[in-house]
């Protein structure tokens, strides 16, 4: 009840479990700065639930108090259909400050990310929710200060790595723009696996991602401002997509006029049947990019190299034929 009064976002939540304390407390009369609080606080079977969905269950940890510092090492819990281990260093001085680390195993990516958006994002959290699903592993270390969501986000710094199996990424305008050049014109990409790194600083989330699936491989890197949702800096995506999943007419329409008639999808593919397809995204991530986001440089180079090789082969063949005629062999 006390937490719910202090943190408005908790007013509809439920916390249960048991707490055991063995603390030494002292304070000089009328001198708040003399407070001393030392000892262990043991948490057993703690559960934290949002109104419609349990998020953290069976949290077991020991808090070592040495006011104004509190330390939790290797807390274990179940959550988001998986398991986790976490540590926390907390200073409750004039400004609440904290550093933390956690390692999530086999969690539900959609539930975990949605819960994070509910906890931290103050402006348009729905923009970030329900966009990623699959089974996720996520290790992260970070720090920040404050109790209000806006203050926590503004001060957040940290980095980590992630991997997701059997997932779907959807609802991003960039994906819809990319799919203009695929036979699948939806707003999603289904992947077998995706892995990368992530960091947060100055309200900007920077990321890398390498996704593999039946359509091929997608490699992305960039950053997004969590307040304005602008790319900061631009996002660049390199793809190697199997020719069977590409819309050859849509790709050909974006090729320069001097090579457009040579943009045969079969000629563009490598020995594995994959076609290089690159993108460059700028501006606001919520706005639909134009078809000009397609970067055709690798495609054009493939065409030039292909026809250069053809000409070289023809010249070599003509030379061999000439020698045969001269020497009768």
PDB file of C-alpha atoms in Angstrom:
ATOM      1  CA  UNK A   1       0.000   0.000   0.000  1.00  0.00           C
ATOM      2  CA  UNK A   2       2.844   2.373   0.791  1.00  0.00           C
ATOM      3  CA  UNK A   3       4.520   1.763  -2.552  1.00  0.00           C
ATOM      4  CA  UNK A   4       1.221   2.318  -4.344  1.00  0.00           C
ATOM      5  CA  UNK A   5       0.848   5.733  -2.702  1.00  0.00           C
ATOM      6  CA  UNK A   6       4.416   6.774  -3.511  1.00  0.00           C
ATOM      7  CA  UNK A   7       4.582   5.481  -7.087  1.00  0.00           C
ATOM      8  CA  UNK A   8       1.337   6.162  -8.992  1.00  0.00           C
ATOM      9  CA  UNK A   9       2.038   3.492 -11.597  1.00  0.00           C
ATOM     10  CA  UNK A  10       1.787   0.856  -8.859  1.00  0.00           C
ATOM     11  CA  UNK A  11      -1.673   1.825  -7.645  1.00  0.00           C
ATOM     12  CA  UNK A  12      -3.397  -1.059  -9.446  1.00  0.00           C
ATOM     13  CA  UNK A  13      -0.693  -3.640  -8.799  1.00  0.00           C
ATOM     14  CA  UNK A  14      -0.372  -6.395  -6.253  1.00  0.00           C
ATOM     15  CA  UNK A  15       2.680  -7.413  -4.221  1.00  0.00           C
ATOM     16  CA  UNK A  16       2.749 -10.561  -2.086  1.00  0.00           C
ATOM     17  CA  UNK A  17       5.265 -12.829  -0.328  1.00  0.00           C
ATOM     18  CA  UNK A  18       7.136 -12.687   2.960  1.00  0.00           C
ATOM     19  CA  UNK A  19       9.821 -10.379   4.343  1.00  0.00           C
ATOM     20  CA  UNK A  20      12.064 -11.056   7.352  1.00  0.00           C
ATOM     21  CA  UNK A  21      14.214  -8.273   8.828  1.00  0.00           C
ATOM     22  CA  UNK A  22      16.984  -8.268  11.392  1.00  0.00           C
ATOM     23  CA  UNK A  23      18.017  -4.606  11.511  1.00  0.00           C
ATOM     24  CA  UNK A  24      19.887  -2.377  13.923  1.00  0.00           C
ATOM     25  CA  UNK A  25      18.372   1.103  13.817  1.00  0.00           C
ATOM     26  CA  UNK A  26      19.526   4.251  15.568  1.00  0.00           C
ATOM     27  CA  UNK A  27      19.175   8.000  15.187  1.00  0.00           C
ATOM     28  CA  UNK A  28      20.114  10.965  17.301  1.00  0.00           C
ATOM     29  CA  UNK A  29      17.096  12.942  18.456  1.00  0.00           C
ATOM     30  CA  UNK A  30      16.178  15.746  16.038  1.00  0.00           C
ATOM     31  CA  UNK A  31      19.106  14.880  13.730  1.00  0.00           C
ATOM     32  CA  UNK A  32      17.776  13.047  10.646  1.00  0.00           C
ATOM     33  CA  UNK A  33      21.240  12.904   9.115  1.00  0.00           C
ATOM     34  CA  UNK A  34      22.437  10.628  11.914  1.00  0.00           C
ATOM     35  CA  UNK A  35      20.180   7.730  10.871  1.00  0.00           C
ATOM     36  CA  UNK A  36      21.889   4.329  10.918  1.00  0.00           C
ATOM     37  CA  UNK A  37      20.210   1.216   9.566  1.00  0.00           C
ATOM     38  CA  UNK A  38      22.285  -1.955   9.276  1.00  0.00           C
ATOM     39  CA  UNK A  39      21.363  -5.564   8.727  1.00  0.00           C
ATOM     40  CA  UNK A  40      19.780  -8.125   6.385  1.00  0.00           C
ATOM     41  CA  UNK A  41      16.288  -8.067   4.860  1.00  0.00           C
ATOM     42  CA  UNK A  42      15.287 -11.458   3.458  1.00  0.00           C
ATOM     43  CA  UNK A  43      12.675 -11.713   0.712  1.00  0.00           C
ATOM     44  CA  UNK A  44      10.963 -15.043   0.084  1.00  0.00           C
ATOM     45  CA  UNK A  45       8.455 -15.924  -2.588  1.00  0.00           C
ATOM     46  CA  UNK A  46       7.761 -12.327  -3.544  1.00  0.00           C
ATOM     47  CA  UNK A  47       5.282 -11.823  -6.386  1.00  0.00           C
ATOM     48  CA  UNK A  48       4.634  -8.611  -8.296  1.00  0.00           C
ATOM     49  CA  UNK A  49       1.573  -8.480 -10.556  1.00  0.00           C
ATOM     50  CA  UNK A  50       0.061  -5.969 -12.900  1.00  0.00           C
ATOM     51  CA  UNK A  51      -3.761  -5.956 -12.942  1.00  0.00           C
ATOM     52  CA  UNK A  52      -4.167  -8.612 -15.631  1.00  0.00           C
ATOM     53  CA  UNK A  53      -0.882 -10.489 -15.772  1.00  0.00           C
ATOM     54  CA  UNK A  54       1.744 -11.788 -13.331  1.00  0.00           C
ATOM     55  CA  UNK A  55       5.186 -10.461 -14.168  1.00  0.00           C
ATOM     56  CA  UNK A  56       7.561 -11.438 -11.358  1.00  0.00           C
ATOM     57  CA  UNK A  57       7.004 -14.532  -9.227  1.00  0.00           C
ATOM     58  CA  UNK A  58       8.954 -16.430  -6.601  1.00  0.00           C
ATOM     59  CA  UNK A  59      11.518 -13.683  -6.044  1.00  0.00           C
ATOM     60  CA  UNK A  60      14.090 -14.777  -3.459  1.00  0.00           C
ATOM     61  CA  UNK A  61      16.783 -12.374  -2.344  1.00  0.00           C
ATOM     62  CA  UNK A  62      18.630 -10.846   0.568  1.00  0.00           C
ATOM     63  CA  UNK A  63      18.958  -7.081   0.904  1.00  0.00           C
ATOM     64  CA  UNK A  64      22.053  -6.043   2.847  1.00  0.00           C
ATOM     65  CA  UNK A  65      21.266  -2.654   4.394  1.00  0.00           C
ATOM     66  CA  UNK A  66      23.861  -0.112   5.427  1.00  0.00           C
ATOM     67  CA  UNK A  67      21.864   3.087   5.175  1.00  0.00           C
ATOM     68  CA  UNK A  68      21.806   4.994   2.859  1.00  0.00           C
ATOM     69  CA  UNK A  69      23.104   2.081   0.782  1.00  0.00           C
ATOM     70  CA  UNK A  70      21.266  -1.153   0.054  1.00  0.00           C
ATOM     71  CA  UNK A  71      22.701  -4.091  -1.849  1.00  0.00           C
ATOM     72  CA  UNK A  72      21.079  -7.145  -3.455  1.00  0.00           C
ATOM     73  CA  UNK A  73      23.291  -9.775  -5.039  1.00  0.00           C
ATOM     74  CA  UNK A  74      22.098 -12.685  -7.169  1.00  0.00           C
ATOM     75  CA  UNK A  75      18.376 -12.419  -6.558  1.00  0.00           C
ATOM     76  CA  UNK A  76      16.524 -15.202  -8.370  1.00  0.00           C
ATOM     77  CA  UNK A  77      13.000 -15.099  -9.763  1.00  0.00           C
ATOM     78  CA  UNK A  78      10.565 -16.474 -12.285  1.00  0.00           C
ATOM     79  CA  UNK A  79       8.999 -14.061 -14.698  1.00  0.00           C
ATOM     80  CA  UNK A  80       7.643 -13.601 -18.198  1.00  0.00           C
ATOM     81  CA  UNK A  81       7.486 -17.406 -18.582  1.00  0.00           C
ATOM     82  CA  UNK A  82      11.228 -17.722 -17.928  1.00  0.00           C
ATOM     83  CA  UNK A  83      13.802 -17.262 -15.172  1.00  0.00           C
ATOM     84  CA  UNK A  84      16.121 -14.495 -14.096  1.00  0.00           C
ATOM     85  CA  UNK A  85      19.023 -13.491 -11.866  1.00  0.00           C
ATOM     86  CA  UNK A  86      19.494  -9.870 -10.804  1.00  0.00           C
ATOM     87  CA  UNK A  87      21.657  -7.632  -8.642  1.00  0.00           C
ATOM     88  CA  UNK A  88      20.966  -4.109  -7.402  1.00  0.00           C
ATOM     89  CA  UNK A  89      22.963  -1.394  -5.630  1.00  0.00           C
ATOM     90  CA  UNK A  90      20.739   1.364  -4.224  1.00  0.00           C
ATOM     91  CA  UNK A  91      21.543   4.690  -2.587  1.00  0.00           C
ATOM     92  CA  UNK A  92      18.574   6.431  -0.997  1.00  0.00           C
ATOM     93  CA  UNK A  93      20.300   9.714  -0.223  1.00  0.00           C
ATOM     94  CA  UNK A  94      19.002  13.086  -1.359  1.00  0.00           C
ATOM     95  CA  UNK A  95      18.483  11.633  -4.834  1.00  0.00           C
ATOM     96  CA  UNK A  96      17.632   7.966  -5.258  1.00  0.00           C
ATOM     97  CA  UNK A  97      20.422   6.414  -7.329  1.00  0.00           C
ATOM     98  CA  UNK A  98      20.865   2.835  -8.450  1.00  0.00           C
ATOM     99  CA  UNK A  99      22.904   0.459 -10.571  1.00  0.00           C
ATOM    100  CA  UNK A 100      21.752  -2.988 -11.565  1.00  0.00           C
ATOM    101  CA  UNK A 101      22.390  -6.069 -13.636  1.00  0.00           C
ATOM    102  CA  UNK A 102      20.110  -8.859 -14.758  1.00  0.00           C
ATOM    103  CA  UNK A 103      20.235 -11.985 -16.860  1.00  0.00           C
ATOM    104  CA  UNK A 104      16.947 -13.284 -18.261  1.00  0.00           C
ATOM    105  CA  UNK A 105      16.686 -16.798 -19.669  1.00  0.00           C
ATOM    106  CA  UNK A 106      14.008 -18.087 -22.044  1.00  0.00           C
ATOM    107  CA  UNK A 107      11.522 -15.321 -21.291  1.00  0.00           C
ATOM    108  CA  UNK A 108       8.534 -14.268 -23.363  1.00  0.00           C
ATOM    109  CA  UNK A 109       9.912 -11.298 -25.312  1.00  0.00           C
ATOM    110  CA  UNK A 110       6.554  -9.648 -25.823  1.00  0.00           C
ATOM    111  CA  UNK A 111       5.589  -9.790 -22.138  1.00  0.00           C
ATOM    112  CA  UNK A 112       9.013  -8.631 -20.934  1.00  0.00           C
ATOM    113  CA  UNK A 113       9.246  -5.679 -23.307  1.00  0.00           C
ATOM    114  CA  UNK A 114       5.648  -4.608 -22.712  1.00  0.00           C
ATOM    115  CA  UNK A 115       6.257  -4.610 -18.956  1.00  0.00           C
ATOM    116  CA  UNK A 116       9.379  -2.487 -19.463  1.00  0.00           C
ATOM    117  CA  UNK A 117       7.398   0.017 -21.505  1.00  0.00           C
ATOM    118  CA  UNK A 118       4.740   0.214 -18.771  1.00  0.00           C
ATOM    119  CA  UNK A 119       7.411   0.875 -16.156  1.00  0.00           C
ATOM    120  CA  UNK A 120       9.561   3.451 -17.914  1.00  0.00           C
ATOM    121  CA  UNK A 121       7.954   5.126 -20.911  1.00  0.00           C
ATOM    122  CA  UNK A 122       5.894   8.231 -20.187  1.00  0.00           C
ATOM    123  CA  UNK A 123       5.029   9.375 -23.726  1.00  0.00           C
ATOM    124  CA  UNK A 124       3.097   7.075 -26.063  1.00  0.00           C
ATOM    125  CA  UNK A 125       4.225   3.727 -24.599  1.00  0.00           C
ATOM    126  CA  UNK A 126       1.903   1.906 -27.008  1.00  0.00           C
ATOM    127  CA  UNK A 127       4.300   2.781 -29.833  1.00  0.00           C
ATOM    128  CA  UNK A 128       6.821   0.350 -28.375  1.00  0.00           C
ATOM    129  CA  UNK A 129       4.520  -2.510 -27.351  1.00  0.00           C
ATOM    130  CA  UNK A 130       3.534  -5.768 -29.071  1.00  0.00           C
ATOM    131  CA  UNK A 131       6.230  -5.350 -31.719  1.00  0.00           C
ATOM    132  CA  UNK A 132       8.484  -8.257 -30.829  1.00  0.00           C
ATOM    133  CA  UNK A 133       7.655 -11.840 -29.906  1.00  0.00           C
ATOM    134  CA  UNK A 134       9.627 -15.029 -29.379  1.00  0.00           C
ATOM    135  CA  UNK A 135      11.755 -16.702 -26.715  1.00  0.00           C
ATOM    136  CA  UNK A 136      14.397 -14.266 -25.505  1.00  0.00           C
ATOM    137  CA  UNK A 137      17.642 -14.327 -23.529  1.00  0.00           C
ATOM    138  CA  UNK A 138      18.760 -10.889 -22.357  1.00  0.00           C
ATOM    139  CA  UNK A 139      21.743  -9.813 -20.235  1.00  0.00           C
ATOM    140  CA  UNK A 140      21.997  -6.138 -19.284  1.00  0.00           C
ATOM    141  CA  UNK A 141      23.818  -3.783 -16.895  1.00  0.00           C
ATOM    142  CA  UNK A 142      22.638  -0.258 -16.213  1.00  0.00           C
ATOM    143  CA  UNK A 143      22.281   2.665 -13.861  1.00  0.00           C
ATOM    144  CA  UNK A 144      20.060   5.673 -13.233  1.00  0.00           C
ATOM    145  CA  UNK A 145      18.363   7.772 -10.590  1.00  0.00           C
ATOM    146  CA  UNK A 146      14.948   9.006  -9.478  1.00  0.00           C
ATOM    147  CA  UNK A 147      11.554   7.388  -8.941  1.00  0.00           C
ATOM    148  CA  UNK A 148       9.382   9.154 -11.525  1.00  0.00           C
ATOM    149  CA  UNK A 149       9.361   7.487 -14.945  1.00  0.00           C
ATOM    150  CA  UNK A 150      10.509  10.624 -16.789  1.00  0.00           C
ATOM    151  CA  UNK A 151      13.472  11.083 -14.449  1.00  0.00           C
ATOM    152  CA  UNK A 152      14.387   7.404 -14.626  1.00  0.00           C
ATOM    153  CA  UNK A 153      14.379   7.390 -18.428  1.00  0.00           C
ATOM    154  CA  UNK A 154      16.346  10.641 -18.705  1.00  0.00           C
ATOM    155  CA  UNK A 155      19.094   9.281 -16.441  1.00  0.00           C
ATOM    156  CA  UNK A 156      19.161   5.730 -17.779  1.00  0.00           C
ATOM    157  CA  UNK A 157      22.499   4.405 -19.059  1.00  0.00           C
ATOM    158  CA  UNK A 158      23.428   0.811 -19.747  1.00  0.00           C
ATOM    159  CA  UNK A 159      24.277  -1.867 -22.257  1.00  0.00           C
ATOM    160  CA  UNK A 160      23.708  -5.528 -22.905  1.00  0.00           C
ATOM    161  CA  UNK A 161      23.138  -8.255 -25.434  1.00  0.00           C
ATOM    162  CA  UNK A 162      20.137 -10.308 -26.475  1.00  0.00           C
ATOM    163  CA  UNK A 163      19.053 -13.264 -28.566  1.00  0.00           C
ATOM    164  CA  UNK A 164      15.574 -14.327 -29.656  1.00  0.00           C
ATOM    165  CA  UNK A 165      14.442 -17.617 -31.157  1.00  0.00           C
ATOM    166  CA  UNK A 166      11.357 -18.262 -33.295  1.00  0.00           C
ATOM    167  CA  UNK A 167      10.219 -14.667 -33.210  1.00  0.00           C
ATOM    168  CA  UNK A 168       8.287 -12.063 -35.134  1.00  0.00           C
ATOM    169  CA  UNK A 169       9.145  -8.389 -35.511  1.00  0.00           C
ATOM    170  CA  UNK A 170       6.193  -6.291 -36.640  1.00  0.00           C
ATOM    171  CA  UNK A 171       4.515  -2.926 -36.612  1.00  0.00           C
ATOM    172  CA  UNK A 172       7.555  -0.834 -37.547  1.00  0.00           C
ATOM    173  CA  UNK A 173       7.255   1.486 -40.531  1.00  0.00           C
ATOM    174  CA  UNK A 174      10.748   0.444 -41.642  1.00  0.00           C
ATOM    175  CA  UNK A 175       9.618  -3.175 -41.981  1.00  0.00           C
ATOM    176  CA  UNK A 176       6.590  -2.158 -44.049  1.00  0.00           C
ATOM    177  CA  UNK A 177       8.913  -0.156 -46.309  1.00  0.00           C
ATOM    178  CA  UNK A 178      11.287  -3.113 -46.683  1.00  0.00           C
ATOM    179  CA  UNK A 179       8.426  -5.471 -47.437  1.00  0.00           C
ATOM    180  CA  UNK A 180       7.487  -3.281 -50.418  1.00  0.00           C
ATOM    181  CA  UNK A 181      10.325  -5.129 -52.134  1.00  0.00           C
ATOM    182  CA  UNK A 182       9.300  -8.563 -50.838  1.00  0.00           C
ATOM    183  CA  UNK A 183       6.430 -10.690 -52.074  1.00  0.00           C
ATOM    184  CA  UNK A 184       5.058 -10.546 -48.519  1.00  0.00           C
ATOM    185  CA  UNK A 185       3.584  -7.032 -48.265  1.00  0.00           C
ATOM    186  CA  UNK A 186       2.737  -7.254 -44.542  1.00  0.00           C
ATOM    187  CA  UNK A 187       4.231  -5.181 -41.700  1.00  0.00           C
ATOM    188  CA  UNK A 188       6.191  -8.054 -40.145  1.00  0.00           C
ATOM    189  CA  UNK A 189       9.226 -10.287 -40.547  1.00  0.00           C
ATOM    190  CA  UNK A 190       9.235 -13.830 -39.147  1.00  0.00           C
ATOM    191  CA  UNK A 191      12.673 -15.002 -38.044  1.00  0.00           C
ATOM    192  CA  UNK A 192      14.280 -18.218 -36.808  1.00  0.00           C
ATOM    193  CA  UNK A 193      16.794 -16.301 -34.726  1.00  0.00           C
ATOM    194  CA  UNK A 194      17.911 -12.769 -33.994  1.00  0.00           C
ATOM    195  CA  UNK A 195      20.847 -11.577 -31.886  1.00  0.00           C
ATOM    196  CA  UNK A 196      22.555  -8.301 -31.169  1.00  0.00           C
ATOM    197  CA  UNK A 197      23.657  -5.633 -28.735  1.00  0.00           C
ATOM    198  CA  UNK A 198      21.784  -2.753 -27.169  1.00  0.00           C
ATOM    199  CA  UNK A 199      22.783   0.351 -25.208  1.00  0.00           C
ATOM    200  CA  UNK A 200      20.912   3.299 -23.708  1.00  0.00           C
ATOM    201  CA  UNK A 201      22.219   6.802 -23.021  1.00  0.00           C
ATOM    202  CA  UNK A 202      20.750  10.313 -23.184  1.00  0.00           C
ATOM    203  CA  UNK A 203      17.273   8.913 -23.975  1.00  0.00           C
ATOM    204  CA  UNK A 204      18.687   7.183 -27.052  1.00  0.00           C
ATOM    205  CA  UNK A 205      18.664   3.429 -27.594  1.00  0.00           C
ATOM    206  CA  UNK A 206      21.430   2.162 -29.881  1.00  0.00           C
ATOM    207  CA  UNK A 207      21.186  -1.348 -31.285  1.00  0.00           C
ATOM    208  CA  UNK A 208      22.547  -3.963 -33.636  1.00  0.00           C
ATOM    209  CA  UNK A 209      20.607  -6.963 -34.888  1.00  0.00           C
ATOM    210  CA  UNK A 210      21.370  -9.956 -37.076  1.00  0.00           C
ATOM    211  CA  UNK A 211      18.261 -11.918 -38.016  1.00  0.00           C
ATOM    212  CA  UNK A 212      18.148 -15.238 -39.851  1.00  0.00           C
ATOM    213  CA  UNK A 213      15.124 -16.963 -41.330  1.00  0.00           C
ATOM    214  CA  UNK A 214      13.825 -18.803 -44.355  1.00  0.00           C
ATOM    215  CA  UNK A 215      13.885 -15.602 -46.438  1.00  0.00           C
ATOM    216  CA  UNK A 216      17.585 -15.005 -45.732  1.00  0.00           C
ATOM    217  CA  UNK A 217      19.585 -12.764 -43.408  1.00  0.00           C
ATOM    218  CA  UNK A 218      18.947  -9.189 -42.224  1.00  0.00           C
ATOM    219  CA  UNK A 219      21.620  -7.097 -40.464  1.00  0.00           C
ATOM    220  CA  UNK A 220      20.625  -3.772 -38.890  1.00  0.00           C
ATOM    221  CA  UNK A 221      22.327  -1.080 -36.843  1.00  0.00           C
ATOM    222  CA  UNK A 222      21.195   2.348 -35.745  1.00  0.00           C
ATOM    223  CA  UNK A 223      19.601   4.267 -32.889  1.00  0.00           C
ATOM    224  CA  UNK A 224      16.239   5.722 -31.902  1.00  0.00           C
ATOM    225  CA  UNK A 225      15.444   8.571 -29.503  1.00  0.00           C
ATOM    226  CA  UNK A 226      13.000   7.123 -26.969  1.00  0.00           C
ATOM    227  CA  UNK A 227      11.207  10.464 -26.587  1.00  0.00           C
ATOM    228  CA  UNK A 228      10.948  11.832 -30.136  1.00  0.00           C
ATOM    229  CA  UNK A 229      11.212   8.458 -31.899  1.00  0.00           C
ATOM    230  CA  UNK A 230      13.667   9.936 -34.410  1.00  0.00           C
ATOM    231  CA  UNK A 231      16.530   7.876 -35.805  1.00  0.00           C
ATOM    232  CA  UNK A 232      19.647   9.121 -34.028  1.00  0.00           C
ATOM    233  CA  UNK A 233      21.776   8.334 -35.964  1.00  0.00           C
ATOM    234  CA  UNK A 234      20.275   6.813 -39.108  1.00  0.00           C
ATOM    235  CA  UNK A 235      19.430   3.128 -39.297  1.00  0.00           C
ATOM    236  CA  UNK A 236      21.191   1.066 -41.937  1.00  0.00           C
ATOM    237  CA  UNK A 237      20.010  -2.404 -42.914  1.00  0.00           C
ATOM    238  CA  UNK A 238      21.859  -4.913 -45.054  1.00  0.00           C
ATOM    239  CA  UNK A 239      19.924  -7.920 -46.327  1.00  0.00           C
ATOM    240  CA  UNK A 240      20.761 -11.031 -48.279  1.00  0.00           C
ATOM    241  CA  UNK A 241      17.341 -12.324 -49.305  1.00  0.00           C
ATOM    242  CA  UNK A 242      16.597 -15.419 -51.359  1.00  0.00           C
ATOM    243  CA  UNK A 243      15.342 -14.450 -54.799  1.00  0.00           C
ATOM    244  CA  UNK A 244      12.161 -16.540 -54.393  1.00  0.00           C
ATOM    245  CA  UNK A 245      10.871 -14.090 -51.741  1.00  0.00           C
ATOM    246  CA  UNK A 246      11.592 -10.855 -53.636  1.00  0.00           C
ATOM    247  CA  UNK A 247       9.353  -8.677 -55.788  1.00  0.00           C
ATOM    248  CA  UNK A 248      11.640  -8.299 -58.796  1.00  0.00           C
ATOM    249  CA  UNK A 249       9.461  -5.644 -60.471  1.00  0.00           C
ATOM    250  CA  UNK A 250       9.517  -3.427 -57.366  1.00  0.00           C
ATOM    251  CA  UNK A 251      13.314  -3.716 -57.158  1.00  0.00           C
ATOM    252  CA  UNK A 252      13.810  -3.104 -60.876  1.00  0.00           C
ATOM    253  CA  UNK A 253      11.685   0.062 -60.688  1.00  0.00           C
ATOM    254  CA  UNK A 254      14.236   1.619 -58.311  1.00  0.00           C
ATOM    255  CA  UNK A 255      17.311   0.792 -60.380  1.00  0.00           C
ATOM    256  CA  UNK A 256      19.120   3.540 -62.328  1.00  0.00           C
ATOM    257  CA  UNK A 257      17.959   3.845 -65.946  1.00  0.00           C
ATOM    258  CA  UNK A 258      21.351   2.846 -67.358  1.00  0.00           C
ATOM    259  CA  UNK A 259      21.190  -0.613 -65.742  1.00  0.00           C
ATOM    260  CA  UNK A 260      17.436  -1.106 -65.328  1.00  0.00           C
ATOM    261  CA  UNK A 261      17.143  -3.361 -68.393  1.00  0.00           C
ATOM    262  CA  UNK A 262      19.925  -5.567 -66.978  1.00  0.00           C
ATOM    263  CA  UNK A 263      18.341  -5.988 -63.501  1.00  0.00           C
ATOM    264  CA  UNK A 264      17.468  -9.653 -63.891  1.00  0.00           C
ATOM    265  CA  UNK A 265      16.734 -11.098 -60.407  1.00  0.00           C
ATOM    266  CA  UNK A 266      18.523 -14.335 -61.322  1.00  0.00           C
ATOM    267  CA  UNK A 267      21.613 -12.438 -62.435  1.00  0.00           C
ATOM    268  CA  UNK A 268      21.565 -10.376 -59.197  1.00  0.00           C
ATOM    269  CA  UNK A 269      21.593 -13.499 -57.010  1.00  0.00           C
ATOM    270  CA  UNK A 270      24.767 -15.114 -55.698  1.00  0.00           C
ATOM    271  CA  UNK A 271      25.582 -18.816 -55.853  1.00  0.00           C
ATOM    272  CA  UNK A 272      23.210 -19.457 -52.934  1.00  0.00           C
ATOM    273  CA  UNK A 273      20.343 -17.684 -54.663  1.00  0.00           C
ATOM    274  CA  UNK A 274      20.527 -14.637 -52.357  1.00  0.00           C
ATOM    275  CA  UNK A 275      20.162 -11.060 -53.565  1.00  0.00           C
ATOM    276  CA  UNK A 276      21.858  -8.128 -51.735  1.00  0.00           C
ATOM    277  CA  UNK A 277      19.183  -5.658 -50.644  1.00  0.00           C
ATOM    278  CA  UNK A 278      20.211  -2.656 -48.527  1.00  0.00           C
ATOM    279  CA  UNK A 279      18.194   0.124 -46.880  1.00  0.00           C
ATOM    280  CA  UNK A 280      18.913   3.500 -45.271  1.00  0.00           C
ATOM    281  CA  UNK A 281      16.346   5.034 -42.917  1.00  0.00           C
ATOM    282  CA  UNK A 282      16.326   8.623 -41.679  1.00  0.00           C
ATOM    283  CA  UNK A 283      13.916  10.965 -39.919  1.00  0.00           C
ATOM    284  CA  UNK A 284      11.113   9.812 -37.649  1.00  0.00           C
ATOM    285  CA  UNK A 285      10.797   6.070 -37.108  1.00  0.00           C
ATOM    286  CA  UNK A 286       7.001   6.240 -36.949  1.00  0.00           C
ATOM    287  CA  UNK A 287       6.692   7.801 -40.410  1.00  0.00           C
ATOM    288  CA  UNK A 288       6.494   5.614 -43.498  1.00  0.00           C
ATOM    289  CA  UNK A 289       9.735   5.918 -45.515  1.00  0.00           C
ATOM    290  CA  UNK A 290       9.551   6.393 -49.272  1.00  0.00           C
ATOM    291  CA  UNK A 291      10.731   3.745 -51.702  1.00  0.00           C
ATOM    292  CA  UNK A 292      13.951   5.779 -51.925  1.00  0.00           C
ATOM    293  CA  UNK A 293      15.029   4.108 -48.687  1.00  0.00           C
ATOM    294  CA  UNK A 294      16.294   1.258 -50.889  1.00  0.00           C
ATOM    295  CA  UNK A 295      20.061   1.561 -51.318  1.00  0.00           C
ATOM    296  CA  UNK A 296      20.878   0.038 -54.726  1.00  0.00           C
ATOM    297  CA  UNK A 297      24.678   0.385 -54.612  1.00  0.00           C
ATOM    298  CA  UNK A 298      25.398  -3.295 -53.983  1.00  0.00           C
ATOM    299  CA  UNK A 299      22.817  -4.299 -56.593  1.00  0.00           C
ATOM    300  CA  UNK A 300      24.334  -2.031 -59.239  1.00  0.00           C
ATOM    301  CA  UNK A 301      27.835  -3.315 -58.445  1.00  0.00           C
ATOM    302  CA  UNK A 302      26.569  -6.868 -58.867  1.00  0.00           C
ATOM    303  CA  UNK A 303      25.132  -6.005 -62.271  1.00  0.00           C
ATOM    304  CA  UNK A 304      28.341  -4.291 -63.413  1.00  0.00           C
ATOM    305  CA  UNK A 305      30.517  -7.162 -62.183  1.00  0.00           C
ATOM    306  CA  UNK A 306      28.218  -9.707 -63.780  1.00  0.00           C
ATOM    307  CA  UNK A 307      28.331  -8.097 -67.197  1.00  0.00           C
ATOM    308  CA  UNK A 308      32.049  -7.367 -66.908  1.00  0.00           C
ATOM    309  CA  UNK A 309      32.628 -11.067 -66.248  1.00  0.00           C
ATOM    310  CA  UNK A 310      30.445 -11.916 -69.261  1.00  0.00           C
ATOM    311  CA  UNK A 311      32.490  -9.654 -71.515  1.00  0.00           C
ATOM    312  CA  UNK A 312      35.763 -11.039 -70.154  1.00  0.00           C
ATOM    313  CA  UNK A 313      34.567 -14.588 -70.740  1.00  0.00           C
ATOM    314  CA  UNK A 314      33.531 -13.720 -74.299  1.00  0.00           C
ATOM    315  CA  UNK A 315      36.919 -12.125 -75.046  1.00  0.00           C
ATOM    316  CA  UNK A 316      38.722 -15.147 -73.601  1.00  0.00           C
ATOM    317  CA  UNK A 317      36.590 -17.488 -75.697  1.00  0.00           C
ATOM    318  CA  UNK A 318      37.217 -15.449 -78.842  1.00  0.00           C
ATOM    319  CA  UNK A 319      40.946 -15.534 -78.134  1.00  0.00           C
ATOM    320  CA  UNK A 320      40.891 -19.286 -77.651  1.00  0.00           C
ATOM    321  CA  UNK A 321      38.966 -19.723 -80.925  1.00  0.00           C
ATOM    322  CA  UNK A 322      41.514 -17.531 -82.739  1.00  0.00           C
ATOM    323  CA  UNK A 323      44.417 -19.611 -81.411  1.00  0.00           C
ATOM    324  CA  UNK A 324      42.675 -22.780 -82.463  1.00  0.00           C
ATOM    325  CA  UNK A 325      42.305 -21.391 -85.965  1.00  0.00           C
ATOM    326  CA  UNK A 326      45.956 -20.325 -86.174  1.00  0.00           C
ATOM    327  CA  UNK A 327      47.412 -23.585 -84.932  1.00  0.00           C
ATOM    328  CA  UNK A 328      44.762 -25.950 -86.193  1.00  0.00           C
ATOM    329  CA  UNK A 329      43.945 -27.278 -82.725  1.00  0.00           C
TER     330      UNK A 329
END
